[in-house]
XYZ file of C-alpha atoms in Angstrom:
375
model
C 0.000 0.000 0.000
C 2.828 2.407 0.815
C 4.600 1.710 -2.486
C 1.326 2.291 -4.354
C 0.893 5.644 -2.614
C 4.486 6.571 -3.448
C 3.889 5.878 -7.132
C 0.406 7.353 -7.446
C 0.211 10.233 -4.965
C 3.662 11.433 -3.916
C 5.703 11.746 -7.103
C 4.744 15.370 -7.824
C 4.682 17.071 -4.434
C 7.231 19.716 -5.468
C 5.180 20.496 -8.578
C 2.132 21.128 -6.382
C 4.290 23.142 -3.989
C 5.685 25.420 -6.706
C 4.198 28.921 -6.707
C 3.562 28.982 -2.959
C -0.027 27.753 -3.191
C 0.460 24.661 -1.016
C 2.133 25.716 2.255
C 1.105 22.400 3.817
C 3.840 20.849 1.650
C 6.604 23.090 3.045
C 7.544 20.252 5.389
C 8.463 18.032 2.432
C 9.706 20.548 -0.128
C 11.883 22.970 1.860
C 15.227 21.731 3.143
C 16.145 23.786 6.231
C 19.058 26.112 5.569
C 19.665 24.911 1.985
C 18.686 26.676 -1.237
C 17.735 24.004 -3.770
C 15.907 23.471 -7.006
C 14.095 20.184 -6.473
C 13.968 19.653 -10.249
C 17.569 20.174 -11.371
C 21.175 19.235 -10.700
C 22.416 21.656 -8.031
C 25.937 22.651 -6.970
C 27.729 19.841 -5.139
C 27.504 21.179 -1.564
C 23.796 22.020 -1.767
C 22.979 18.788 -3.566
C 24.755 16.689 -0.936
C 23.139 18.546 1.962
C 19.687 18.136 0.449
C 20.145 14.456 -0.338
C 21.418 13.737 3.184
C 18.420 15.548 4.649
C 15.920 13.530 2.589
C 17.636 10.243 3.440
C 17.479 11.199 7.121
C 13.773 12.089 6.915
C 12.947 8.781 5.234
C 14.956 6.877 7.850
C 13.376 8.709 10.786
C 9.831 8.206 9.483
C 10.288 4.498 8.725
C 11.856 3.822 12.118
C 8.961 5.665 13.789
C 6.457 3.490 11.921
C 5.204 6.460 9.876
C 5.442 4.783 6.480
C 3.137 7.226 4.696
C 5.286 10.151 5.855
C 8.388 8.313 4.656
C 6.840 7.865 1.200
C 6.185 11.610 0.906
C 9.834 12.465 1.519
C 10.922 9.613 -0.734
C 8.566 10.831 -3.467
C 10.206 14.262 -3.481
C 13.677 12.690 -3.536
C 12.704 10.460 -6.478
C 11.156 13.334 -8.455
C 14.245 15.464 -7.852
C 16.440 12.653 -9.153
C 14.201 11.824 -12.116
C 13.797 15.307 -13.592
C 17.425 15.708 -14.771
C 17.123 12.330 -16.521
C 14.290 13.540 -18.748
C 15.364 14.887 -22.184
C 13.994 18.344 -21.547
C 14.903 21.684 -20.008
C 16.224 19.901 -16.908
C 19.031 18.181 -18.830
C 19.683 20.406 -21.831
C 23.210 21.823 -22.176
C 21.802 24.430 -24.589
C 18.878 26.833 -24.436
C 15.628 26.623 -26.363
C 16.741 29.558 -28.522
C 20.088 27.914 -29.360
C 18.391 24.654 -30.307
C 15.982 26.460 -32.608
C 18.896 28.172 -34.350
C 20.751 24.885 -34.794
C 17.633 22.928 -35.812
C 15.246 25.488 -37.344
C 11.618 24.299 -37.409
C 9.571 24.097 -40.612
C 6.958 26.812 -40.957
C 4.062 24.611 -39.849
C 5.807 23.721 -36.544
C 7.254 27.048 -35.447
C 4.838 27.220 -32.499
C 6.235 24.070 -30.842
C 8.503 24.218 -27.805
C 11.562 22.025 -28.189
C 12.422 21.457 -24.544
C 9.223 21.924 -22.576
C 6.393 19.422 -22.352
C 3.646 22.051 -22.328
C 2.933 22.813 -25.986
C 6.114 21.048 -26.924
C 7.665 17.800 -28.054
C 9.673 16.413 -25.130
C 7.311 14.871 -22.608
C 4.648 13.544 -24.981
C 3.974 10.341 -26.905
C 3.063 6.731 -26.217
C 6.180 5.015 -24.910
C 6.770 2.450 -22.199
C 9.686 1.459 -20.026
C 11.118 -1.797 -21.355
C 10.070 -4.884 -19.366
C 13.519 -6.060 -18.305
C 14.883 -7.654 -15.163
C 16.773 -5.298 -12.899
C 18.192 -5.798 -9.412
C 18.444 -2.403 -7.659
C 21.902 -1.497 -6.416
C 22.848 -0.440 -2.918
C 24.587 2.891 -3.537
C 26.299 3.148 -0.174
C 26.687 1.521 3.215
C 26.702 4.875 5.004
C 24.408 7.861 4.506
C 27.371 9.912 3.260
C 28.440 7.357 0.668
C 24.846 6.923 -0.468
C 24.364 10.686 -0.848
C 27.640 11.058 -2.755
C 26.736 8.326 -5.242
C 23.127 9.467 -5.655
C 24.330 12.975 -6.532
C 26.967 11.646 -8.929
C 24.544 9.245 -10.632
C 22.046 12.093 -11.023
C 24.706 14.072 -12.918
C 25.449 11.050 -15.136
C 21.701 10.666 -15.727
C 21.519 14.302 -16.830
C 24.464 13.808 -19.210
C 22.861 10.704 -20.738
C 19.484 12.362 -21.153
C 21.002 15.351 -22.929
C 22.259 13.017 -25.661
C 18.644 12.228 -26.614
C 17.524 15.822 -27.126
C 18.743 16.423 -30.686
C 17.483 13.045 -32.055
C 14.065 13.667 -30.481
C 13.863 17.176 -31.951
C 14.932 15.940 -35.395
C 12.369 13.136 -35.329
C 9.536 15.428 -34.231
C 10.110 18.405 -36.509
C 11.467 16.669 -39.623
C 10.017 13.155 -39.360
C 7.048 11.198 -38.052
C 8.133 11.039 -34.417
C 8.753 7.275 -34.358
C 12.440 7.553 -33.490
C 11.589 10.096 -30.798
C 9.503 7.433 -29.030
C 12.490 5.064 -28.978
C 14.718 7.750 -27.454
C 12.118 8.669 -24.826
C 11.736 5.019 -23.841
C 15.507 4.528 -23.601
C 15.919 7.603 -21.384
C 12.975 6.492 -19.235
C 14.507 3.040 -18.674
C 17.800 4.528 -17.449
C 15.799 6.911 -15.262
C 13.763 4.033 -13.815
C 16.867 2.072 -12.880
C 18.350 5.039 -11.055
C 15.063 5.664 -9.249
C 14.940 2.010 -8.187
C 18.481 2.377 -6.796
C 17.458 5.480 -4.827
C 14.388 3.780 -3.319
C 16.291 0.576 -2.506
C 19.201 2.438 -0.924
C 16.974 4.722 1.159
C 15.016 1.773 2.561
C 18.146 -0.326 3.199
C 19.639 2.565 5.168
C 16.434 2.994 7.165
C 16.181 -0.740 7.900
C 19.909 -1.030 8.643
C 20.129 -3.734 5.970
C 23.512 -2.773 4.586
C 24.422 -6.383 3.856
C 21.753 -6.477 1.176
C 24.206 -6.819 -1.693
C 25.150 -4.474 -4.482
C 27.227 -1.377 -3.917
C 30.242 -0.265 -5.863
C 33.529 -2.085 -5.624
C 36.229 -0.726 -3.362
C 38.354 1.076 -4.386
C 36.484 3.188 -6.946
C 37.908 4.152 -10.325
C 38.063 7.933 -10.617
C 37.435 7.538 -14.343
C 33.874 6.431 -13.492
C 33.136 9.876 -12.041
C 32.213 12.913 -14.106
C 34.826 15.684 -14.100
C 33.880 19.349 -14.008
C 35.330 19.996 -17.477
C 32.964 21.912 -19.784
C 35.359 22.895 -22.577
C 38.648 24.602 -23.277
C 41.799 24.424 -25.363
C 45.514 23.866 -24.659
C 48.566 23.585 -26.939
C 48.674 21.010 -29.750
C 48.009 18.085 -30.030
C 45.463 17.900 -27.210
C 44.150 21.371 -27.955
C 40.561 20.361 -28.758
C 40.227 17.674 -26.074
C 42.739 18.426 -23.289
C 42.182 14.941 -21.878
C 40.784 11.633 -23.091
C 39.272 8.851 -20.991
C 40.899 5.412 -21.255
C 42.979 6.331 -24.322
C 45.792 8.608 -25.422
C 46.718 10.642 -28.472
C 49.977 11.077 -30.362
C 51.369 14.198 -32.044
C 49.443 13.385 -35.237
C 46.193 13.074 -33.225
C 45.992 9.303 -33.674
C 44.462 7.344 -30.793
C 46.355 4.768 -28.748
C 45.708 2.587 -25.677
C 47.072 3.933 -22.418
C 50.617 2.805 -21.617
C 53.823 4.138 -20.097
C 57.082 4.788 -21.903
C 59.374 1.816 -21.330
C 56.335 -0.355 -20.540
C 54.525 -0.020 -23.876
C 53.740 -3.746 -23.922
C 51.577 -3.307 -20.796
C 48.282 -1.591 -21.604
C 46.420 0.318 -18.928
C 42.669 -0.190 -19.070
C 41.546 2.808 -17.022
C 42.735 6.371 -16.686
C 43.385 9.456 -18.770
C 45.600 10.564 -21.601
C 46.306 14.262 -21.041
C 48.103 17.208 -22.607
C 49.839 20.134 -20.892
C 49.191 22.444 -19.217
C 45.866 21.168 -17.935
C 43.997 20.497 -14.693
C 41.249 17.864 -14.608
C 38.952 18.672 -11.688
C 36.423 16.610 -9.748
C 34.026 17.804 -7.050
C 32.822 15.221 -4.533
C 30.277 15.953 -1.824
C 30.096 14.810 0.911
C 33.864 14.987 0.817
C 34.487 12.545 3.679
C 33.672 9.293 1.875
C 37.166 8.667 0.439
C 40.381 9.123 2.391
C 43.092 8.133 -0.144
C 43.856 8.646 -3.815
C 46.318 6.535 -5.772
C 47.485 6.279 -9.384
C 50.514 5.789 -11.621
C 51.797 8.632 -13.795
C 54.271 9.060 -16.611
C 54.741 9.858 -20.284
C 53.092 7.868 -23.060
C 55.366 5.849 -25.388
C 54.488 8.242 -28.243
C 55.871 11.267 -26.337
C 59.053 12.811 -27.746
C 62.594 13.327 -26.518
C 61.851 17.006 -25.826
C 59.000 16.170 -23.459
C 59.154 17.295 -19.851
C 56.227 17.185 -17.436
C 55.486 17.549 -13.727
C 52.447 15.787 -12.258
C 50.576 17.456 -9.385
C 47.621 16.334 -7.247
C 45.653 18.981 -5.352
C 42.749 18.760 -2.926
C 40.746 21.898 -2.198
C 43.503 23.925 -3.904
C 46.145 22.526 -1.535
C 49.030 20.660 -3.153
C 49.240 17.051 -1.936
C 52.086 15.816 -4.113
C 54.341 17.084 -6.899
C 56.583 14.746 -8.880
C 60.031 15.567 -10.156
C 60.219 16.539 -13.822
C 59.572 13.416 -15.891
C 60.900 12.700 -19.387
C 60.557 9.868 -21.872
C 63.319 7.996 -20.046
C 61.755 8.367 -16.588
C 59.378 5.444 -16.757
C 56.433 5.831 -14.388
C 55.927 7.016 -10.810
C 53.491 5.830 -8.144
C 51.285 8.340 -6.328
C 49.439 7.463 -3.105
C 48.194 10.368 -0.969
C 45.834 10.967 1.948
C 42.770 13.067 1.165
C 41.448 15.737 3.533
C 38.055 15.199 5.160
C 35.771 18.089 4.258
C 32.210 18.929 3.343
C 33.242 19.254 -0.300
C 36.351 17.676 -1.827
C 37.758 19.350 -4.947
C 40.300 16.933 -6.387
C 42.545 18.135 -9.226
C 44.904 16.143 -11.454
C 47.290 18.672 -12.979
C 49.993 18.360 -15.644
C 52.553 21.173 -15.901
C 54.986 21.568 -18.771
C 58.665 21.866 -17.860
C 60.190 25.098 -19.184
C 61.689 24.518 -22.616
C 59.774 21.299 -23.269
C 57.840 20.795 -26.515
C 54.072 20.961 -25.954
C 53.403 18.674 -28.912
C 55.537 15.970 -27.235
C 54.114 16.303 -23.706
C 51.787 13.314 -23.942
C 51.008 12.142 -20.413
C 49.129 9.289 -18.755
C 47.321 9.048 -15.435
C 46.973 5.299 -15.013
C 44.400 3.510 -12.827
C 43.369 6.537 -10.712
C 41.615 5.142 -7.639
C 39.556 6.572 -4.797
C 39.797 4.509 -1.610
C 36.857 4.400 0.806
C 37.425 5.644 4.317
C 37.476 2.740 6.772
């Protein structure tokens, strides 16, 4: 009965609350001391604080036997997580006006909104979530770990949903809309899985059933987390993409597996190929979930004899480690550092060019970057 109420009655409480016409919903839709949009991806600190608060409210209500109250808080948390996974204004990296310039509508469809469901083409149609088996995942064995992963997965959901926007618009304004239905259904399935994870994790935390299986492996690959990078250029050859995930680039912009000079027969499956100078930044909140960072660094086998690079790891703008200048003959170096415990952790992987080195030859590798859970 509680699950039915969650699905039928409590999935749109923040929509009803919007506009200030339902003050009786303040209890569920206002997080004390935190400014939030309960429809969008928020800055890391606010997002973490809000997620922790909702997990705590669900836990307190379930443990007090107030299951209907728990479902109201859980409904708001689910809606907040679902909205960025919908191919609409909540996930678009471009504005309505920019989309209309890039994909101009035919004359008979100029009155349609591209991003908004009302009078538009995003949240319409007859599509269903695929009927597939799915075992929800436990996203954390502490409230902090759960909040961190929920916030990160919400950002990944937003990124995935954005990829459906252009195909949906093209199908709706230039075609018959059939392909748009397929994209809506695909986005909805990913959204449903994440929502199932959120519900499962919240209830496991409340019931203290943290042996329920699932959860991410320990340690966690940093390459599975979204960096803060939104665009930028550096010297050739990485000038268009300053870094690449799980692959590297040579001076002619050809792609290669990750490897270290002198160990080119040993491929590295996870990490980053990176040019110089560049800083790849990650923001994790709560920032107390991981207490160590480790990786292996060095030049790629395709780097040149005039290469010279220093590798730096920073946390919250404080330098944790700085290597000596590394060249093609240096091989690789191991990095293993303690991370500070803070509300928000800003982790930066930075490559700096040695004075006089050739930018086109500074082809670096961060191999197997790992975040280690705090004991």
